[in-house]
Short mmCIF file of C-alpha atoms in Angstrom, two decimals:
data_model
loop_
_atom_site.label_atom_id
_atom_site.label_comp_id
_atom_site.label_asym_id
_atom_site.label_seq_id
_atom_site.Cartn_x
_atom_site.Cartn_y
_atom_site.Cartn_z
CA MET A 202 22.60 -2.48 2.64
CA ALA A 203 22.21 -3.46 -0.97
CA ASP A 204 23.01 -0.85 -3.61
CA VAL A 205 19.58 0.20 -4.83
CA LYS A 206 20.89 1.86 -7.97
CA ALA A 207 22.89 -1.21 -8.98
CA ILE A 208 19.96 -3.56 -8.36
CA LEU A 209 17.51 -1.44 -10.31
CA ALA A 210 19.92 -1.22 -13.24
CA GLY A 211 18.95 -4.81 -13.99
CA LYS A 212 15.67 -6.17 -15.27
CA TYR A 213 12.58 -6.65 -13.15
CA PRO A 214 12.68 -10.42 -12.35
CA ALA A 215 9.51 -11.40 -14.19
CA LYS A 216 10.70 -14.87 -15.19
CA ALA A 217 11.52 -15.78 -11.61
CA HIS A 218 8.07 -14.58 -10.60
CA ALA A 219 6.44 -16.80 -13.22
CA ARG A 220 8.36 -19.81 -11.92
CA ARG A 221 7.41 -18.99 -8.31
CA VAL A 222 3.75 -18.72 -9.25
CA VAL A 223 3.82 -22.12 -10.99
CA GLU A 224 5.59 -23.63 -7.98
CA TRP A 225 2.83 -22.31 -5.70
CA MET A 226 0.13 -23.59 -8.05
CA ARG A 227 1.72 -27.05 -8.18
CA ALA A 228 1.81 -27.17 -4.38
CA LYS A 229 -1.98 -26.87 -4.55
CA ASN A 230 -2.42 -28.95 -7.69
CA PRO A 231 0.58 -31.13 -8.67
CA GLY A 232 -0.82 -31.64 -12.16
CA VAL A 233 -0.55 -27.99 -13.18
CA SER A 234 0.85 -27.62 -16.70
CA GLY A 235 -0.09 -25.81 -19.89
CA VAL A 236 -0.16 -22.03 -20.33
CA LEU A 237 -0.54 -19.04 -18.03
CA TYR A 238 -2.41 -16.23 -19.76
CA LEU A 239 -2.62 -12.60 -18.65
CA GLU A 240 -3.71 -9.33 -20.18
CA GLY A 241 -2.46 -5.86 -19.36
CA GLN A 242 -4.91 -3.05 -18.70
CA LYS A 243 -6.59 -1.61 -21.77
CA THR A 244 -6.50 1.98 -22.93
CA ARG A 245 -9.83 3.43 -21.85
CA MET A 246 -11.47 6.66 -22.90
CA ILE A 247 -13.02 9.20 -20.57
CA GLU A 248 -16.78 9.01 -20.92
CA ASP A 249 -18.13 11.45 -23.55
CA ASN A 250 -14.60 12.61 -24.30
CA ASP A 251 -11.79 11.89 -26.75
CA GLU A 252 -9.09 11.80 -24.06
CA THR A 253 -7.81 8.64 -22.37
CA GLN A 254 -8.30 7.89 -18.72
CA PRO A 255 -5.19 7.91 -16.50
CA PHE A 256 -3.53 4.53 -17.03
CA ARG A 257 -2.73 2.08 -14.24
CA GLN A 258 -1.27 -1.28 -15.16
CA ARG A 259 -2.89 -4.44 -13.85
CA ARG A 260 -0.73 -5.68 -11.01
CA PHE A 261 -1.15 -9.37 -11.83
CA PHE A 262 0.16 -8.69 -15.33
CA TYR A 263 3.03 -6.53 -14.12
CA TYR A 264 4.17 -9.17 -11.62
CA LEU A 265 4.86 -11.65 -14.43
CA THR A 266 6.16 -9.15 -17.01
CA GLY A 267 7.52 -5.96 -15.46
CA CYS A 268 5.78 -4.26 -18.39
CA ALA A 269 3.74 -1.09 -17.89
CA LEU A 270 2.58 -0.81 -21.52
CA PRO A 271 -1.19 -0.64 -22.03
CA ASP A 272 -2.96 -3.10 -24.33
CA SER A 273 -0.34 -5.82 -23.91
CA TYR A 274 -0.69 -9.60 -23.44
CA PHE A 275 1.40 -12.37 -21.90
CA THR A 276 1.69 -16.14 -22.04
CA TYR A 277 3.93 -18.49 -20.10
CA ASP A 278 4.39 -22.01 -21.43
CA ILE A 279 4.85 -23.92 -18.18
CA ASP A 280 6.32 -27.15 -19.55
CA ASN A 281 8.84 -25.36 -21.78
CA ASP A 282 9.57 -22.52 -19.33
CA LYS A 283 8.98 -19.96 -22.10
CA SER A 284 7.49 -16.53 -21.57
CA THR A 285 6.07 -14.41 -24.39
CA LEU A 286 5.10 -10.76 -24.20
CA PHE A 287 2.80 -9.32 -26.86
CA VAL A 288 3.10 -5.55 -27.37
CA PRO A 289 0.97 -3.28 -29.59
CA PRO A 290 2.15 -3.04 -33.20
CA ILE A 291 2.81 0.22 -35.02
CA GLU A 292 -0.36 2.01 -36.06
CA PRO A 293 0.65 4.74 -38.53
CA GLU A 294 -2.21 7.07 -37.61
CA SER A 295 -1.38 6.99 -33.92
CA VAL A 296 2.29 7.70 -34.61
CA ILE A 297 1.28 11.18 -35.79
CA TRP A 298 -0.03 12.00 -32.32
CA SER A 299 1.92 9.80 -29.95
CA GLY A 300 5.18 8.94 -31.67
CA LEU A 301 6.55 5.48 -32.35
CA PRO A 302 5.59 2.77 -29.85
CA LEU A 303 8.10 0.47 -28.21
CA SER A 304 9.45 -1.93 -30.82
CA VAL A 305 9.69 -5.70 -30.43
CA ASP A 306 13.47 -5.53 -30.13
CA GLU A 307 13.33 -2.73 -27.59
CA ALA A 308 10.81 -4.63 -25.50
CA LEU A 309 12.98 -7.75 -25.55
CA SER A 310 15.93 -5.76 -24.24
CA LEU A 311 13.85 -4.09 -21.52
CA TYR A 312 11.80 -6.96 -20.09
CA ASP A 313 12.70 -10.32 -18.58
CA VAL A 314 10.85 -12.44 -21.14
CA ASP A 315 12.01 -15.03 -23.68
CA GLN A 316 10.12 -13.71 -26.69
CA VAL A 317 8.29 -10.58 -27.78
CA LEU A 318 5.61 -10.58 -30.47
CA THR A 319 2.93 -8.07 -31.41
CA THR A 320 -0.63 -8.23 -30.14
CA ASP A 321 -2.04 -9.15 -33.54
CA GLN A 322 -0.33 -12.53 -33.07
CA VAL A 323 -2.00 -13.47 -29.77
CA ALA A 324 -4.89 -15.40 -31.31
CA SER A 325 -2.66 -17.51 -33.52
CA ALA A 326 -0.30 -18.26 -30.64
CA LEU A 327 -3.21 -19.51 -28.54
CA ALA A 328 -4.56 -21.52 -31.45
CA HIS A 329 -1.36 -23.56 -31.54
CA PRO A 330 -0.21 -24.03 -27.96
CA HIS A 331 3.14 -25.73 -27.52
CA SER A 332 2.20 -27.31 -24.25
CA SER A 333 -0.46 -29.57 -22.76
CA SER A 334 -4.04 -28.50 -23.24
CA ALA A 335 -4.70 -26.40 -20.13
CA VAL A 336 -4.89 -22.64 -19.77
CA TRP A 337 -4.81 -20.64 -16.53
CA ALA A 338 -6.25 -17.12 -16.63
CA ILE A 339 -8.05 -14.61 -14.42
CA ALA A 340 -11.81 -14.23 -14.47
CA ASN A 341 -13.09 -10.99 -16.03
CA GLN A 342 -9.61 -10.20 -17.37
CA VAL A 343 -9.89 -11.97 -20.73
CA SER A 344 -10.91 -9.95 -23.80
CA ASP A 345 -14.00 -10.94 -25.75
CA HIS A 346 -11.99 -11.66 -28.88
CA ILE A 347 -9.78 -14.18 -27.07
CA THR A 348 -10.95 -17.78 -27.17
CA PHE A 349 -9.39 -20.82 -25.58
CA LEU A 350 -10.90 -23.31 -28.02
CA GLU A 351 -7.72 -25.37 -28.31
CA PHE A 352 -7.54 -25.95 -24.56
CA ASN A 353 -9.43 -28.81 -22.96
CA GLU A 354 -9.01 -27.44 -19.44
CA LYS A 355 -9.66 -23.82 -18.48
CA ASP A 356 -9.17 -22.47 -14.97
CA PHE A 357 -10.01 -18.88 -13.97
CA SER A 358 -9.27 -18.89 -10.24
CA LEU A 359 -5.99 -20.55 -9.23
CA LEU A 360 -3.64 -18.17 -11.10
CA LYS A 361 -5.01 -15.07 -9.37
CA LEU A 362 -4.77 -16.68 -5.96
CA ALA A 363 -1.22 -17.85 -6.68
CA ILE A 364 -0.03 -14.37 -7.66
CA GLU A 365 -1.72 -12.82 -4.63
CA GLU A 366 0.11 -15.18 -2.30
CA CYS A 367 3.48 -14.96 -4.08
CA ARG A 368 3.40 -11.15 -3.94
CA VAL A 369 3.65 -11.24 -0.13
CA VAL A 370 7.33 -12.23 -0.08
CA LYS A 371 9.47 -9.70 -1.93
CA ASP A 372 12.71 -10.44 -3.78
CA GLU A 373 15.76 -8.16 -3.77
CA TYR A 374 14.52 -6.15 -6.75
CA GLU A 375 11.10 -5.51 -5.22
CA VAL A 376 12.67 -4.42 -1.94
CA ALA A 377 14.91 -2.02 -3.88
CA LEU A 378 11.88 -0.53 -5.66
CA THR A 379 10.08 -0.04 -2.35
CA ARG A 380 13.17 1.44 -0.73
CA HIS A 381 13.57 3.89 -3.62
CA ALA A 382 9.91 4.89 -3.40
CA ASN A 383 10.47 5.53 0.31
CA ASP A 384 13.55 7.63 -0.37
CA ILE A 385 11.61 9.85 -2.78
CA SER A 386 8.71 10.13 -0.33
CA THR A 387 11.12 11.14 2.43
CA ILE A 388 12.33 14.05 0.29
CA ALA A 389 8.73 15.12 -0.24
CA HIS A 390 7.75 14.72 3.42
CA THR A 391 10.76 16.80 4.45
CA ALA A 392 9.79 19.54 2.02
CA VAL A 393 6.31 19.70 3.55
CA LEU A 394 7.77 19.95 7.06
CA LYS A 395 9.87 22.92 5.97
CA ALA A 396 6.89 24.64 4.32
CA VAL A 397 4.03 23.98 6.73
CA LYS A 398 4.58 26.95 9.04
CA HIS A 399 4.10 29.46 6.21
CA ALA A 400 1.46 27.61 4.16
CA LYS A 401 -2.11 28.88 4.17
CA ASN A 402 -4.03 25.87 2.89
CA GLU A 403 -3.76 22.07 2.83
CA ARG A 404 -3.70 22.06 -0.97
CA GLU A 405 -0.38 23.94 -1.04
CA LEU A 406 1.24 21.10 0.86
CA GLU A 407 -0.34 18.39 -1.27
CA ALA A 408 0.93 20.19 -4.38
CA LEU A 409 4.42 20.43 -2.88
CA PHE A 410 4.49 16.72 -2.04
CA ILE A 411 3.44 15.73 -5.55
CA ALA A 412 5.87 18.15 -7.16
CA LYS A 413 8.81 16.79 -5.16
CA SER A 414 7.80 13.22 -5.99
CA ILE A 415 7.62 13.88 -9.72
CA SER A 416 10.82 15.89 -9.84
CA HIS A 417 12.67 12.99 -8.21
CA GLY A 418 11.35 10.36 -10.60
CA ALA A 419 8.05 9.18 -9.11
CA ARG A 420 5.40 10.23 -11.60
CA GLU A 421 2.54 8.52 -9.74
CA GLN A 422 1.32 8.59 -6.17
CA ALA A 423 0.65 5.25 -4.49
CA TYR A 424 -2.71 6.58 -3.25
CA HIS A 425 -4.61 9.82 -2.81
CA SER A 426 -2.65 11.86 -0.26
CA ILE A 427 -4.19 12.67 3.11
CA VAL A 428 -3.28 16.23 4.08
CA ALA A 429 -5.45 16.71 7.16
CA SER A 430 -5.20 19.73 9.42
CA GLY A 431 -6.69 20.14 12.87
CA THR A 432 -9.70 17.98 13.68
CA ALA A 433 -9.77 16.64 10.09
CA ALA A 434 -6.91 14.36 11.14
CA ALA A 435 -9.50 12.31 13.02
CA THR A 436 -10.88 11.18 9.64
CA LEU A 437 -8.79 8.16 8.66
CA HIS A 438 -9.02 8.59 4.88
CA TYR A 439 -9.63 12.33 4.66
CA LEU A 440 -9.79 13.45 1.04
CA LYS A 441 -10.63 17.16 0.88
CA ASN A 442 -7.05 18.50 1.22
CA SER A 443 -8.37 22.01 0.65
CA GLU A 444 -9.05 23.50 4.08
CA PRO A 445 -7.25 26.55 5.53
CA LEU A 446 -4.53 25.94 8.12
CA THR A 447 -5.12 29.04 10.24
CA GLY A 448 -5.92 28.26 13.86
CA LYS A 449 -5.21 24.53 13.55
CA LEU A 450 -2.83 22.69 15.87
CA ASN A 451 -1.41 19.85 13.78
CA LEU A 452 -1.10 18.45 10.30
CA LEU A 453 -1.38 14.73 9.58
CA LEU A 454 0.35 13.93 6.29
CA ASP A 455 -0.24 10.43 4.96
CA ALA A 456 1.38 10.37 1.53
CA GLY A 457 3.57 8.05 -0.50
CA ALA A 458 5.14 8.10 -3.93
CA GLU A 459 4.92 5.14 -6.28
CA TYR A 460 8.01 4.09 -8.22
CA ASP A 461 7.73 1.64 -11.13
CA CYS A 462 4.44 0.27 -9.80
CA TYR A 463 5.72 -0.16 -6.22
CA ALA A 464 4.25 1.84 -3.36
CA SER A 465 5.50 3.66 -0.32
CA ASP A 466 3.07 4.56 2.46
CA ILE A 467 4.31 7.02 5.09
CA THR A 468 2.46 9.05 7.71
CA ARG A 469 3.81 11.84 9.87
CA THR A 470 1.98 14.18 12.26
CA PHE A 471 3.50 17.49 13.29
CA PRO A 472 2.64 20.93 14.70
CA ILE A 473 1.72 23.55 12.12
CA ASN A 474 3.18 26.43 14.13
CA GLY A 475 6.40 24.60 14.99
CA ARG A 476 5.62 23.59 18.56
CA PHE A 477 3.33 20.81 19.79
CA SER A 478 0.70 21.85 22.33
CA PRO A 479 0.98 19.90 25.61
CA GLU A 480 -2.02 17.76 24.69
CA SER A 481 -0.72 17.06 21.19
CA ARG A 482 2.74 16.15 22.46
CA ALA A 483 1.27 13.77 25.03
CA ILE A 484 -0.71 11.91 22.38
CA TYR A 485 2.23 11.93 19.96
CA ASP A 486 4.49 10.33 22.56
CA ILE A 487 1.98 7.54 23.16
CA VAL A 488 1.65 6.80 19.44
CA LEU A 489 5.43 6.87 18.96
CA GLN A 490 5.81 4.39 21.83
CA MET A 491 3.14 2.18 20.26
CA GLN A 492 5.08 2.18 17.01
CA ASN A 493 8.51 1.61 18.55
CA VAL A 494 7.44 -1.27 20.76
CA CYS A 495 5.45 -2.98 18.02
CA THR A 496 8.21 -2.57 15.44
CA ASN A 497 10.76 -4.10 17.81
CA MET A 498 8.55 -7.20 18.07
CA LEU A 499 8.83 -7.92 14.36
CA LYS A 500 10.65 -10.89 12.85
CA GLU A 501 9.83 -13.95 10.78
CA GLY A 502 6.93 -15.91 12.29
CA VAL A 503 5.63 -13.25 14.66
CA ILE A 504 1.82 -13.28 14.91
CA TRP A 505 0.54 -9.95 13.60
CA ASP A 506 -2.64 -10.21 15.67
CA ALA A 507 -0.49 -10.26 18.82
CA VAL A 508 1.46 -7.19 17.70
CA HIS A 509 -1.80 -5.34 17.07
CA LEU A 510 -3.03 -6.31 20.54
CA THR A 511 0.18 -4.93 22.04
CA ALA A 512 -0.48 -1.59 20.33
CA HIS A 513 -3.86 -1.40 22.07
CA GLU A 514 -2.31 -2.29 25.43
CA ILE A 515 0.18 0.57 25.11
CA ALA A 516 -2.56 2.96 23.98
CA ILE A 517 -4.64 2.04 27.04
CA GLU A 518 -1.69 2.56 29.41
CA GLY A 519 -0.96 5.97 27.88
CA LEU A 520 -4.57 7.15 27.92
CA LEU A 521 -4.92 6.00 31.52
CA LYS A 522 -1.91 8.11 32.54
CA LEU A 523 -3.46 11.13 30.83
CA GLY A 524 -6.78 10.52 32.56
CA ILE A 525 -8.76 10.16 29.32
CA LEU A 526 -9.40 6.56 30.28
CA GLN A 527 -10.11 5.45 33.84
CA GLY A 528 -10.47 2.12 35.58
CA ASP A 529 -8.70 -1.20 35.24
CA LYS A 530 -6.48 -1.76 32.18
CA GLU A 531 -7.58 -5.35 31.68
CA ASP A 532 -11.25 -4.43 31.92
CA ILE A 533 -10.78 -1.66 29.33
CA LEU A 534 -9.03 -4.11 27.02
CA LYS A 535 -11.73 -6.73 27.52
CA THR A 536 -14.58 -4.30 26.73
CA ARG A 537 -12.66 -3.00 23.67
CA THR A 538 -13.17 0.61 24.77
CA SER A 539 -9.78 1.55 23.31
CA VAL A 540 -11.21 0.91 19.83
CA ALA A 541 -12.98 4.27 20.20
CA PHE A 542 -9.56 5.94 19.97
CA PHE A 543 -7.67 3.42 17.80
CA PRO A 544 -10.33 2.02 15.43
CA HIS A 545 -8.18 0.66 12.59
CA GLY A 546 -5.68 -2.14 12.15
CA LEU A 547 -2.01 -1.67 12.99
CA GLY A 548 -0.89 -2.06 9.37
CA HIS A 549 -1.06 -3.89 6.07
CA TYR A 550 1.17 -5.53 3.51
CA LEU A 551 2.78 -3.14 1.06
CA GLY A 552 3.89 -3.81 -2.51
CA MET A 553 2.44 -3.00 -5.91
CA ASP A 554 -0.73 -1.98 -4.10
CA THR A 555 -0.78 0.18 -0.99
CA HIS A 556 -3.04 -2.35 0.70
CA ASP A 557 -1.28 -5.29 -0.86
CA THR A 558 -2.50 -8.84 -1.34
CA GLY A 559 -2.13 -11.94 0.81
CA GLY A 560 -3.08 -10.56 4.23
CA HIS A 561 -6.17 -12.77 4.76
CA PRO A 562 -8.23 -10.19 6.67
CA ASN A 563 -11.51 -11.19 8.27
CA TYR A 564 -13.88 -8.25 7.94
CA GLU A 565 -16.68 -10.40 9.37
CA ASP A 566 -14.81 -10.77 12.68
CA LYS A 567 -17.19 -10.02 15.55
CA ASP A 568 -14.31 -8.70 17.65
CA SER A 569 -14.18 -4.93 16.99
CA MET A 570 -10.48 -4.84 17.84
CA PHE A 571 -9.58 -7.16 14.95
CA LYS A 572 -12.34 -6.52 12.42
CA TYR A 573 -10.27 -4.05 10.37
CA LEU A 574 -6.90 -5.78 10.76
CA ARG A 575 -5.77 -6.25 7.15
CA VAL A 576 -3.16 -8.93 7.95
CA ARG A 577 -3.80 -11.95 10.16
CA GLY A 578 -1.44 -14.65 11.36
CA PRO A 579 2.35 -15.10 11.11
CA LEU A 580 4.56 -12.78 9.07
CA PRO A 581 7.01 -14.38 6.61
CA ALA A 582 10.55 -13.14 6.02
CA GLY A 583 10.60 -10.96 2.93
CA ALA A 584 7.20 -9.39 3.56
CA ILE A 585 6.93 -5.61 3.75
CA ILE A 586 4.33 -4.38 6.22
CA THR A 587 3.31 -0.96 7.48
CA VAL A 588 3.35 -0.20 11.18
CA GLU A 589 0.92 2.69 11.64
CA PRO A 590 -0.61 3.06 15.09
CA GLY A 591 -2.79 6.06 15.79
CA ILE A 592 -4.93 7.75 18.39
CA TYR A 593 -7.86 9.85 17.18
CA PHE A 594 -10.47 12.14 18.67
CA CYS A 595 -13.35 11.70 16.26
CA ARG A 596 -16.66 12.79 17.76
CA PHE A 597 -18.68 10.60 15.40
CA ILE A 598 -16.82 7.50 16.58
CA ILE A 599 -16.34 8.36 20.27
CA GLU A 600 -19.72 9.87 21.19
CA PRO A 601 -21.63 6.54 20.87
CA TYR A 602 -19.16 5.10 23.39
CA LEU A 603 -20.00 7.95 25.77
CA THR A 604 -23.69 7.02 25.70
CA ASP A 605 -23.01 3.31 26.20
CA PRO A 606 -22.78 2.64 29.95
CA VAL A 607 -20.33 -0.22 29.46
CA HIS A 608 -17.81 2.04 27.73
CA ALA A 609 -18.70 5.36 29.34
CA ALA A 610 -17.58 4.06 32.73
CA TYR A 611 -14.01 3.94 31.41
CA ILE A 612 -13.90 7.38 29.73
CA ASN A 613 -13.42 10.63 31.63
CA PHE A 614 -15.44 13.13 29.63
CA ASP A 615 -13.97 16.20 31.35
CA VAL A 616 -10.41 15.20 30.47
CA LEU A 617 -11.42 14.08 26.98
CA ASN A 618 -12.81 17.55 26.27
CA LYS A 619 -9.27 18.96 26.40
CA PHE A 620 -8.14 16.78 23.47
CA TRP A 621 -10.68 17.24 20.67
CA GLU A 622 -8.56 19.85 18.88
CA VAL A 623 -5.62 17.44 18.68
CA GLY A 624 -7.64 15.73 15.93
CA GLY A 625 -5.59 12.62 15.38
CA VAL A 626 -2.01 11.39 15.47
CA ARG A 627 -0.70 8.60 13.25
CA ILE A 628 2.90 7.58 12.58
CA GLU A 629 3.59 5.09 9.79
CA ASP A 630 6.74 3.35 8.55
CA ASN A 631 7.34 0.58 5.99
CA ILE A 632 9.05 -2.44 7.54
CA LEU A 633 10.84 -5.33 5.81
CA ILE A 634 10.52 -8.55 7.81
CA THR A 635 13.74 -10.59 8.10
CA LYS A 636 14.53 -13.98 9.61
CA ASP A 637 15.79 -12.55 12.87
CA GLY A 638 14.21 -9.12 12.94
CA TYR A 639 13.34 -6.30 10.58
CA GLU A 640 14.64 -3.41 8.53
CA ASN A 641 12.88 -0.06 8.50
CA LEU A 642 12.77 1.19 4.90
CA THR A 643 11.37 4.58 5.95
CA THR A 644 13.80 7.34 6.88
CA ALA A 645 11.45 10.35 7.12
CA ILE A 646 12.11 11.99 10.48
CA LYS A 647 9.67 11.52 13.36
CA ASP A 648 11.72 12.69 16.34
CA VAL A 649 9.87 15.66 17.85
CA THR A 650 12.94 17.85 18.29
CA GLU A 651 14.10 17.26 14.73
CA MET A 652 10.64 17.92 13.31
CA GLU A 653 10.21 21.13 15.25
CA GLU A 654 13.65 22.34 14.23
CA LEU A 655 12.87 21.75 10.54
CA ILE A 656 9.50 23.48 10.79
CA ASN A 657 11.09 26.49 12.52
CA GLY A 658 13.95 26.68 10.04
CA SER A 659 16.62 25.80 12.59
#
C-alpha cells in the first residue's frame, strides 16, 4: 500500500491533469490547440447580509489547479504546455479584516503551475495569447468582464465534457486523498458506534461525526450526513437528523468527510441498544451478502449493470427465505418486484463530488431496476466506485406494490408486517477498481459481532 502521507506531501498533479484533458479533447478533435480557460468560484454574499456564503471551489477549476482559493482564474497554453494561475492581489482594506492573502510566490510554491500572476492581469493575458487563436471554456462559468475578442474560435462545451470523463480514472495522488478522507471518516464512524447506546437524539451523533472529522483535519463534509433512526432509515436521503432515539431499533449512518476537495461516502447500519433484533439481523445479513458478492465481482472491464442485477438476485433469494417474498425467483426478477425493497442503484463514482462525473446514467430508462443506476457500462481501472446495497421498508414505496396484483402476488403481507420497524439497512464502502480486482478503501467496521461489542463497550 502506498504511503499516503508521503504522497500527499507533494503537489496535487494539476499539470498532468491539464495534459490528460487535452489528450482526451484531441481524441475527439485532433485540431485542438489554443488556450484552456477556467474560473474558480466567486466569493458570494448571503442575501441581505454582509457575511459571505460558505465557499465551495468549482471542481473543474480545482482539477486543473489544485487551488481552493476563491476568485481565482486559470489558463493553459496548449501548444506551449504552460499553465498560469491568477490569484487575488492584496487589497489593503481587506487585510484589516482577513489578513494578508496568499502571495504570488507562495502560490507558485504550493500549486503545480508554471506561472502565478494576480487577477488584475487576466484581461491583458487574454488580449495577447501566446498560442493559436482558439479558447476552450465552460458555459456560464465566464465572468461578464472577460472577453475573448482576440480568439477566432470559442468553444464552451468540449472542455467540461473532457474534465468530466478524465475525472473517472484517479491517479495516485487522488487515490491517496480519497483514502485519507476514508480514514478520517472511519474514526468518526467508530466514535458514533461507541456513543449511540447512550445518545438521546440523532443530532448528538451528527455533531459527534462532524467534530471528529474536523479535529482530524477534514473541515468539510462531502455531503449532508444522514443520521436516520428507526423507520426514518427507509428514507434514502433523510435530512432531519433531529429525532429522538428512544424506542428505535437501528441507526443508519451515511456520512463522509471531505479532505482537500475529495469525498468519502460510507454507510453503516447498527442496533441502537447494542443488539440487533432477529428481523434486523436477518435483513442486515442479506445486505452484507449483497455487498460482499458484488464487491468480489469487481475488476477492470466488469459491467456495472450486471453487478447491480446480481445485487437484486441476492436480495430476492434472501427475501424469499424470510418469506417476505413468495413465488418463483425468476418471475419476481422479471416483474421487478424487488425494486420495492431496493429502489436505488448499487453505487456511483466517487471523487471530488460524492456523485462524481462520468457515470453516464440514463434516468429516462423505462426499466425501473436500472432507472436510478448512476453508472452504466464497464468500469475502468483507476475508478473509485461505491458499493452500497440496501433493503428498505418504506410504506410510501411498498404500499403501491401491495395494491398492484402483478406485484402483490409475490409479497406476503403478513410476514412483511413484522419488518416495518427495521426501517432500512444500507452498507456502503468505497472501492478502487484495479486491473485484476479491487481495493477497498473503507475500513469502518461492519462485522456484526465487532459492531455490537463496540456499542456495548466491550
